[in-house]
Each structure stands twice: as structure tokens, then as C-alpha cells.
């Protein structure tokens, strides 16, 4: 990696960390950059996920005021996300490269629909079922595991997927859901990273550059994201998610 390629990877890390903190799908910035500077796809994917752990952590710290009182749900969902992330990492190492990526655009599209319709769907659920389960129930546990598997395997837009399902199933504001999302994304990336350290090839310089960049970006993204109204935040999610679908379809 040349000096200028390193600068490019670092800047991509900053942008990805900021986007992940606010919405998700920062992988769609860093992953193509790593490919562009010459890393093989699996090495790029592995190194990218490990580097973005730090950005998710800094984003979660930035949203710490929105995590007050969230410990029970973080423990429940965090445990499930950890298992899912580890499973996804194993799948990356044993399945053909295109196995999961074929359904990624559809998954993101479903998540965007959930985000857009969240206020209406949440109201309908409340009418039919009374108060929603404070921790999302078994449905959210299953969804978190599935997204964790996907996040450990590839990770692009896992935040959008999490925002979609949690926005429907949890009795929380969108900002508090976003705070939970940052924690879960960090957990998934960390779980998959632990697996990769032992059994995969890792580009450590790329990991370091993305880690530093995404940490800075996560702090900036949290400051910006907390100031957005729920309507604007949904709009940002839709724009970024749509761009992610287009990019993946054009790969």
C-alpha cells in the first residue's frame, strides 16, 4: 500500500464511521476502496469489518445519553448478535463468495420499507396488540440473530436492517433505536473479527487505518445524528439505503 492509498483508506474510514453512526452501510465506502487499492475480496471484507469495530464503538459512546435505561435489551440483543456475528464469519470462510451477496439488495429494500412505514406499522401493532413488548419479544431476537449472521458475513447496511426491525418492534424513539444499533453493530463486528483473527488473512495496515478513521467519523456522526428529527433521520436512511442497493446491483 502506497502513502496515498493509505490516505484514501483512512478518509474512507472516516466517512464510513460517520455514516455508520447515523445510519449504517459505511462498508459500501470502505470495502470498494480496499478492493481498489489491491486487496482480494475476502481479505478486504475481513479487514474492513475488523476496522469498523472501533467506529461503531465511538458512535455508541457518542449516543451514550440515548442508552440510559437500555441495559436489559442491550444484554439480550447483544448476546444474540454475538452468536450471529460469529456464525456469519464462519459462513464467509466456507460458502461461495456470491452466496449471500445475491440477496443483499432485497434485504436492504425490505429494511427501507420498514423504516418508512415504521410509524404507521407501529400504530397498527399497538391497536391490535396493546403496548408493544418492551424488549421486542422473540421476533426481535430472531431478527437480530439473522442480521448478525449477515453482518458477520458481509455487513453492508446491517445498521439499516437493524433500524428497520427495531423501529417496528420496540417502543422506543428512533434516536434511542439508533443508539442500540450502534452497540449491536460493534458487537457483531467484534464477534466476527475474533473469528477472523484466528482463521483468516488480515491486512493489518488496512485495519489500523480504518480503525482510526472510523473512530473519528463515529464521533462526528453521533454529534450530527443526534440533532436530526425522526423524519429527517428516516430520509437519510432511505437515501443511503437506496444508494447502497444501486451500488450493489451495479457491482
Short mmCIF file of the C-alpha atoms (twelve columns), coordinates in Angstrom:
data_MODEL
# 
_entry.id   MODEL 
# 
loop_
_atom_site.group_PDB 
_atom_site.id 
_atom_site.type_symbol 
_atom_site.label_atom_id 
_atom_site.label_alt_id 
_atom_site.label_comp_id 
_atom_site.label_asym_id 
_atom_site.label_seq_id 
_atom_site.Cartn_x 
_atom_site.Cartn_y 
_atom_site.Cartn_z 
_atom_site.pdbx_PDB_model_num 
ATOM 1   C CA . UNK A 1   0.000   0.000   0.000   1 
ATOM 2   C CA . UNK A 2   1.400   3.392   -1.006  1 
ATOM 3   C CA . UNK A 3   1.168   6.519   1.130   1 
ATOM 4   C CA . UNK A 4   -1.633  7.961   -0.998  1 
ATOM 5   C CA . UNK A 5   -3.515  4.674   -0.945  1 
ATOM 6   C CA . UNK A 6   -3.208  4.735   2.846   1 
ATOM 7   C CA . UNK A 7   -4.641  8.259   2.924   1 
ATOM 8   C CA . UNK A 8   -7.531  7.100   0.754   1 
ATOM 9   C CA . UNK A 9   -8.269  4.180   3.077   1 
ATOM 10  C CA . UNK A 10  -8.117  6.475   6.110   1 
ATOM 11  C CA . UNK A 11  -10.527 9.006   4.581   1 
ATOM 12  C CA . UNK A 12  -12.873 6.194   3.599   1 
ATOM 13  C CA . UNK A 13  -12.753 5.034   7.225   1 
ATOM 14  C CA . UNK A 14  -13.750 8.498   8.468   1 
ATOM 15  C CA . UNK A 15  -16.700 8.635   6.076   1 
ATOM 16  C CA . UNK A 16  -17.769 5.079   6.879   1 
ATOM 17  C CA . UNK A 17  -17.593 5.691   10.628  1 
ATOM 18  C CA . UNK A 18  -19.765 8.783   10.303  1 
ATOM 19  C CA . UNK A 19  -22.343 7.088   8.110   1 
ATOM 20  C CA . UNK A 20  -22.473 4.004   10.320  1 
ATOM 21  C CA . UNK A 21  -23.057 6.133   13.399  1 
ATOM 22  C CA . UNK A 22  -26.019 7.908   11.838  1 
ATOM 23  C CA . UNK A 23  -27.487 5.197   9.626   1 
ATOM 24  C CA . UNK A 24  -25.351 2.236   8.579   1 
ATOM 25  C CA . UNK A 25  -23.852 0.932   5.298   1 
ATOM 26  C CA . UNK A 26  -20.427 2.528   5.740   1 
ATOM 27  C CA . UNK A 27  -18.997 -0.747  4.459   1 
ATOM 28  C CA . UNK A 28  -20.129 0.312   0.988   1 
ATOM 29  C CA . UNK A 29  -17.468 3.031   1.143   1 
ATOM 30  C CA . UNK A 30  -14.531 1.215   2.717   1 
ATOM 31  C CA . UNK A 31  -14.951 -2.179  1.057   1 
ATOM 32  C CA . UNK A 32  -14.728 -0.883  -2.548  1 
ATOM 33  C CA . UNK A 33  -11.749 1.296   -1.585  1 
ATOM 34  C CA . UNK A 34  -9.884  -1.711  -0.218  1 
ATOM 35  C CA . UNK A 35  -10.605 -3.575  -3.436  1 
ATOM 36  C CA . UNK A 36  -9.404  -0.580  -5.437  1 
ATOM 37  C CA . UNK A 37  -6.035  -0.496  -3.662  1 
ATOM 38  C CA . UNK A 38  -5.452  -4.147  -4.457  1 
ATOM 39  C CA . UNK A 39  -6.725  -6.347  -1.624  1 
ATOM 40  C CA . UNK A 40  -8.502  -9.607  -2.534  1 
ATOM 41  C CA . UNK A 41  -12.283 -9.560  -1.790  1 
ATOM 42  C CA . UNK A 42  -12.234 -11.840 1.260   1 
ATOM 43  C CA . UNK A 43  -9.192  -10.111 2.785   1 
ATOM 44  C CA . UNK A 44  -10.823 -6.723  2.137   1 
ATOM 45  C CA . UNK A 45  -14.090 -7.850  3.725   1 
ATOM 46  C CA . UNK A 46  -12.374 -9.310  6.786   1 
ATOM 47  C CA . UNK A 47  -10.094 -6.309  7.341   1 
ATOM 48  C CA . UNK A 48  -12.902 -3.845  6.760   1 
ATOM 49  C CA . UNK A 49  -15.174 -5.426  9.368   1 
ATOM 50  C CA . UNK A 50  -12.418 -5.503  11.962  1 
ATOM 51  C CA . UNK A 51  -11.500 -1.857  11.389  1 
ATOM 52  C CA . UNK A 52  -15.092 -0.645  11.631  1 
ATOM 53  C CA . UNK A 53  -15.479 -2.113  15.128  1 
ATOM 54  C CA . UNK A 54  -13.818 0.986   16.523  1 
ATOM 55  C CA . UNK A 55  -16.099 3.340   14.629  1 
ATOM 56  C CA . UNK A 56  -19.174 1.572   15.961  1 
ATOM 57  C CA . UNK A 57  -17.808 1.818   19.491  1 
ATOM 58  C CA . UNK A 58  -17.126 5.549   19.161  1 
ATOM 59  C CA . UNK A 59  -20.587 6.040   17.679  1 
ATOM 60  C CA . UNK A 60  -22.146 4.170   20.589  1 
ATOM 61  C CA . UNK A 61  -20.200 6.327   23.055  1 
ATOM 62  C CA . UNK A 62  -21.435 9.401   21.228  1 
ATOM 63  C CA . UNK A 63  -25.002 8.168   21.694  1 
ATOM 64  C CA . UNK A 64  -24.486 7.159   25.333  1 
ATOM 65  C CA . UNK A 65  -27.146 9.577   26.598  1 
ATOM 66  C CA . UNK A 66  -29.688 7.691   24.476  1 
ATOM 67  C CA . UNK A 67  -28.569 4.380   26.007  1 
ATOM 68  C CA . UNK A 68  -29.698 5.284   29.514  1 
ATOM 69  C CA . UNK A 69  -32.009 2.535   30.803  1 
ATOM 70  C CA . UNK A 70  -31.252 0.281   27.833  1 
ATOM 71  C CA . UNK A 71  -29.036 -2.240  29.630  1 
ATOM 72  C CA . UNK A 72  -31.556 -5.149  29.715  1 
ATOM 73  C CA . UNK A 73  -32.264 -5.017  25.998  1 
ATOM 74  C CA . UNK A 74  -28.581 -4.485  25.149  1 
ATOM 75  C CA . UNK A 75  -27.664 -7.640  27.065  1 
ATOM 76  C CA . UNK A 76  -30.411 -9.695  25.413  1 
ATOM 77  C CA . UNK A 77  -29.831 -8.496  21.874  1 
ATOM 78  C CA . UNK A 78  -26.062 -8.255  22.327  1 
ATOM 79  C CA . UNK A 79  -25.817 -11.936 23.224  1 
ATOM 80  C CA . UNK A 80  -27.839 -12.942 20.177  1 
ATOM 81  C CA . UNK A 81  -25.891 -10.574 17.918  1 
ATOM 82  C CA . UNK A 82  -22.592 -12.027 19.142  1 
ATOM 83  C CA . UNK A 83  -23.617 -15.547 18.161  1 
ATOM 84  C CA . UNK A 84  -24.963 -14.321 14.834  1 
ATOM 85  C CA . UNK A 85  -21.788 -12.395 14.031  1 
ATOM 86  C CA . UNK A 86  -19.592 -15.405 14.754  1 
ATOM 87  C CA . UNK A 87  -21.806 -17.634 12.600  1 
ATOM 88  C CA . UNK A 88  -21.652 -15.121 9.759   1 
ATOM 89  C CA . UNK A 89  -17.865 -15.054 9.926   1 
ATOM 90  C CA . UNK A 90  -17.733 -18.834 9.642   1 
ATOM 91  C CA . UNK A 91  -20.097 -18.725 6.659   1 
ATOM 92  C CA . UNK A 92  -17.831 -16.208 4.914   1 
ATOM 93  C CA . UNK A 93  -14.979 -18.670 5.166   1 
ATOM 94  C CA . UNK A 94  -16.877 -21.762 3.984   1 
ATOM 95  C CA . UNK A 95  -19.503 -20.571 1.471   1 
ATOM 96  C CA . UNK A 96  -19.003 -19.406 -2.142  1 
ATOM 97  C CA . UNK A 97  -18.366 -15.625 -2.279  1 
ATOM 98  C CA . UNK A 98  -21.637 -14.770 -4.037  1 
ATOM 99  C CA . UNK A 99  -23.951 -16.904 -1.891  1 
ATOM 100 C CA . UNK A 100 -25.214 -14.173 0.405   1 
ATOM 101 C CA . UNK A 101 -24.488 -11.115 -1.721  1 
ATOM 102 C CA . UNK A 102 -27.198 -12.166 -4.173  1 
ATOM 103 C CA . UNK A 103 -29.929 -11.370 -1.633  1 
ATOM 104 C CA . UNK A 104 -28.336 -8.288  -0.053  1 
ATOM 105 C CA . UNK A 105 -30.226 -5.724  -2.203  1 
ATOM 106 C CA . UNK A 106 -33.551 -7.357  -1.348  1 
ATOM 107 C CA . UNK A 107 -32.749 -7.341  2.370   1 
ATOM 108 C CA . UNK A 108 -31.861 -3.641  2.297   1 
ATOM 109 C CA . UNK A 109 -35.025 -2.829  0.318   1 
ATOM 110 C CA . UNK A 110 -37.179 -4.601  2.904   1 
ATOM 111 C CA . UNK A 111 -35.446 -2.691  5.697   1 
ATOM 112 C CA . UNK A 112 -36.070 0.644   3.948   1 
ATOM 113 C CA . UNK A 113 -39.760 -0.149  3.606   1 
ATOM 114 C CA . UNK A 114 -39.896 -0.970  7.312   1 
ATOM 115 C CA . UNK A 115 -38.169 2.306   8.210   1 
ATOM 116 C CA . UNK A 116 -40.518 4.393   6.066   1 
ATOM 117 C CA . UNK A 117 -43.670 2.645   7.280   1 
ATOM 118 C CA . UNK A 118 -42.489 2.363   10.900  1 
ATOM 119 C CA . UNK A 119 -44.835 4.998   12.435  1 
ATOM 120 C CA . UNK A 120 -47.886 3.552   10.678  1 
ATOM 121 C CA . UNK A 121 -46.987 -0.091  11.338  1 
ATOM 122 C CA . UNK A 122 -46.142 0.612   14.972  1 
ATOM 123 C CA . UNK A 123 -49.531 2.271   15.417  1 
ATOM 124 C CA . UNK A 124 -51.340 -0.668  13.873  1 
ATOM 125 C CA . UNK A 125 -49.457 -3.116  16.091  1 
ATOM 126 C CA . UNK A 126 -50.337 -1.060  19.147  1 
ATOM 127 C CA . UNK A 127 -54.033 -1.095  18.178  1 
ATOM 128 C CA . UNK A 128 -54.120 -4.852  17.719  1 
ATOM 129 C CA . UNK A 129 -51.782 -5.960  20.495  1 
ATOM 130 C CA . UNK A 130 -51.850 -3.167  23.027  1 
ATOM 131 C CA . UNK A 131 -48.457 -1.973  24.285  1 
ATOM 132 C CA . UNK A 132 -45.554 -3.453  22.340  1 
ATOM 133 C CA . UNK A 133 -43.158 -5.790  24.114  1 
ATOM 134 C CA . UNK A 134 -40.581 -3.619  25.920  1 
ATOM 135 C CA . UNK A 135 -37.754 -5.782  24.562  1 
ATOM 136 C CA . UNK A 136 -39.212 -6.636  21.167  1 
ATOM 137 C CA . UNK A 137 -40.162 -10.212 22.022  1 
ATOM 138 C CA . UNK A 138 -38.949 -13.377 20.326  1 
ATOM 139 C CA . UNK A 139 -39.395 -11.776 16.915  1 
ATOM 140 C CA . UNK A 140 -36.694 -9.207  17.592  1 
ATOM 141 C CA . UNK A 141 -34.334 -11.840 18.976  1 
ATOM 142 C CA . UNK A 142 -34.689 -13.886 15.796  1 
ATOM 143 C CA . UNK A 143 -34.321 -10.820 13.571  1 
ATOM 144 C CA . UNK A 144 -31.232 -9.671  15.471  1 
ATOM 145 C CA . UNK A 145 -29.624 -13.072 15.061  1 
ATOM 146 C CA . UNK A 146 -30.337 -13.131 11.316  1 
ATOM 147 C CA . UNK A 147 -28.967 -9.608  10.837  1 
ATOM 148 C CA . UNK A 148 -25.972 -10.594 12.978  1 
ATOM 149 C CA . UNK A 149 -25.247 -13.520 10.652  1 
ATOM 150 C CA . UNK A 150 -25.483 -11.190 7.673   1 
ATOM 151 C CA . UNK A 151 -23.317 -8.595  9.415   1 
ATOM 152 C CA . UNK A 152 -20.623 -11.150 10.199  1 
ATOM 153 C CA . UNK A 153 -20.681 -12.334 6.598   1 
ATOM 154 C CA . UNK A 154 -20.630 -9.010  4.740   1 
ATOM 155 C CA . UNK A 155 -22.017 -6.184  6.905   1 
ATOM 156 C CA . UNK A 156 -23.118 -3.604  4.342   1 
ATOM 157 C CA . UNK A 157 -26.279 -1.875  5.612   1 
ATOM 158 C CA . UNK A 158 -26.669 -4.119  8.651   1 
ATOM 159 C CA . UNK A 159 -27.454 -0.904  10.540  1 
ATOM 160 C CA . UNK A 160 -30.333 -0.140  8.177   1 
ATOM 161 C CA . UNK A 161 -31.689 -3.659  8.652   1 
ATOM 162 C CA . UNK A 162 -31.478 -3.307  12.431  1 
ATOM 163 C CA . UNK A 163 -33.150 0.116   12.364  1 
ATOM 164 C CA . UNK A 164 -35.989 -1.314  10.298  1 
ATOM 165 C CA . UNK A 165 -36.871 -4.232  12.564  1 
ATOM 166 C CA . UNK A 166 -36.224 -2.461  15.877  1 
ATOM 167 C CA . UNK A 167 -38.229 0.575   14.811  1 
ATOM 168 C CA . UNK A 168 -41.250 -1.671  14.333  1 
ATOM 169 C CA . UNK A 169 -40.892 -3.975  17.328  1 
ATOM 170 C CA . UNK A 170 -39.580 -1.664  20.064  1 
ATOM 171 C CA . UNK A 171 -41.440 1.026   21.992  1 
ATOM 172 C CA . UNK A 172 -38.516 3.428   21.661  1 
ATOM 173 C CA . UNK A 173 -37.792 6.640   19.768  1 
ATOM 174 C CA . UNK A 174 -35.829 6.398   16.552  1 
ATOM 175 C CA . UNK A 175 -32.811 8.064   18.183  1 
ATOM 176 C CA . UNK A 176 -32.750 5.515   21.020  1 
ATOM 177 C CA . UNK A 177 -33.103 2.719   18.460  1 
ATOM 178 C CA . UNK A 178 -30.154 4.205   16.584  1 
ATOM 179 C CA . UNK A 179 -28.089 4.125   19.775  1 
ATOM 180 C CA . UNK A 180 -28.878 0.427   20.258  1 
ATOM 181 C CA . UNK A 181 -27.995 -0.191  16.620  1 
ATOM 182 C CA . UNK A 182 -24.513 1.241   17.112  1 
ATOM 183 C CA . UNK A 183 -23.847 -1.088  20.029  1 
ATOM 184 C CA . UNK A 184 -25.122 -4.151  18.177  1 
ATOM 185 C CA . UNK A 185 -23.067 -3.323  15.076  1 
ATOM 186 C CA . UNK A 186 -19.955 -3.097  17.242  1 
ATOM 187 C CA . UNK A 187 -20.753 -6.439  18.860  1 
ATOM 188 C CA . UNK A 188 -21.313 -8.180  15.513  1 
ATOM 189 C CA . UNK A 189 -18.099 -6.809  14.005  1 
ATOM 190 C CA . UNK A 190 -16.129 -7.710  17.115  1 
ATOM 191 C CA . UNK A 191 -17.503 -11.267 17.196  1 
ATOM 192 C CA . UNK A 192 -16.686 -11.832 13.535  1 
ATOM 193 C CA . UNK A 193 -13.300 -10.170 13.992  1 
ATOM 194 C CA . UNK A 194 -12.329 -12.606 16.741  1 
ATOM 195 C CA . UNK A 195 -13.042 -15.490 14.376  1 
ATOM 196 C CA . UNK A 196 -11.095 -13.857 11.553  1 
ATOM 197 C CA . UNK A 197 -8.008  -13.230 13.714  1 
ATOM 198 C CA . UNK A 198 -7.526  -16.951 14.139  1 
ATOM 199 C CA . UNK A 199 -8.505  -18.379 10.760  1 
ATOM 200 C CA . UNK A 200 -8.398  -15.689 8.052   1 
ATOM 201 C CA . UNK A 201 -5.853  -13.492 6.299   1 
ATOM 202 C CA . UNK A 202 -5.970  -9.955  7.703   1 
ATOM 203 C CA . UNK A 203 -4.467  -6.789  6.198   1 
ATOM 204 C CA . UNK A 204 -3.421  -5.182  9.467   1 
ATOM 205 C CA . UNK A 205 -2.385  -1.838  7.975   1 
ATOM 206 C CA . UNK A 206 -5.838  -1.502  6.438   1 
ATOM 207 C CA . UNK A 207 -7.436  -2.457  9.755   1 
ATOM 208 C CA . UNK A 208 -5.405  0.200   11.579  1 
ATOM 209 C CA . UNK A 209 -6.199  2.965   9.088   1 
ATOM 210 C CA . UNK A 210 -9.921  2.185   9.034   1 
ATOM 211 C CA . UNK A 211 -9.976  1.855   12.815  1 
ATOM 212 C CA . UNK A 212 -8.502  5.322   13.374  1 
ATOM 213 C CA . UNK A 213 -10.585 6.897   10.618  1 
ATOM 214 C CA . UNK A 214 -13.876 5.305   11.639  1 
ATOM 215 C CA . UNK A 215 -13.314 6.239   15.292  1 
ATOM 216 C CA . UNK A 216 -13.077 9.893   14.286  1 
ATOM 217 C CA . UNK A 217 -16.025 9.530   11.924  1 
ATOM 218 C CA . UNK A 218 -18.133 7.812   14.588  1 
ATOM 219 C CA . UNK A 219 -17.716 10.748  16.971  1 
ATOM 220 C CA . UNK A 220 -18.621 13.271  14.273  1 
ATOM 221 C CA . UNK A 221 -21.552 11.172  13.056  1 
ATOM 222 C CA . UNK A 222 -23.009 10.862  16.554  1 
ATOM 223 C CA . UNK A 223 -22.936 14.632  17.044  1 
ATOM 224 C CA . UNK A 224 -24.710 15.194  13.754  1 
ATOM 225 C CA . UNK A 225 -27.139 12.297  14.031  1 
ATOM 226 C CA . UNK A 226 -28.486 13.275  17.450  1 
ATOM 227 C CA . UNK A 227 -29.596 16.630  16.061  1 
ATOM 228 C CA . UNK A 228 -31.737 15.118  13.300  1 
ATOM 229 C CA . UNK A 229 -35.502 14.876  13.689  1 
ATOM 230 C CA . UNK A 230 -37.077 11.413  13.212  1 
ATOM 231 C CA . UNK A 231 -38.427 12.480  9.807   1 
ATOM 232 C CA . UNK A 232 -35.044 13.729  8.606   1 
ATOM 233 C CA . UNK A 233 -33.309 10.663  10.010  1 
ATOM 234 C CA . UNK A 234 -35.696 8.414   8.083   1 
ATOM 235 C CA . UNK A 235 -34.957 10.426  4.968   1 
ATOM 236 C CA . UNK A 236 -31.214 9.965   5.442   1 
ATOM 237 C CA . UNK A 237 -31.717 6.234   5.947   1 
ATOM 238 C CA . UNK A 238 -33.747 5.953   2.725   1 
ATOM 239 C CA . UNK A 239 -31.220 7.939   0.676   1 
ATOM 240 C CA . UNK A 240 -28.212 5.996   1.953   1 
ATOM 241 C CA . UNK A 241 -30.018 2.673   1.703   1 
ATOM 242 C CA . UNK A 242 -31.152 3.335   -1.865  1 
ATOM 243 C CA . UNK A 243 -27.601 4.273   -2.828  1 
ATOM 244 C CA . UNK A 244 -26.401 1.038   -1.242  1 
ATOM 245 C CA . UNK A 245 -28.858 -1.019  -3.309  1 
ATOM 246 C CA . UNK A 246 -27.820 0.718   -6.521  1 
ATOM 247 C CA . UNK A 247 -24.123 0.217   -5.768  1 
ATOM 248 C CA . UNK A 248 -24.581 -3.463  -5.001  1 
ATOM 249 C CA . UNK A 249 -26.663 -4.066  -8.143  1 
ATOM 250 C CA . UNK A 250 -24.007 -2.382  -10.290 1 
ATOM 251 C CA . UNK A 251 -21.092 -4.355  -8.813  1 
# 
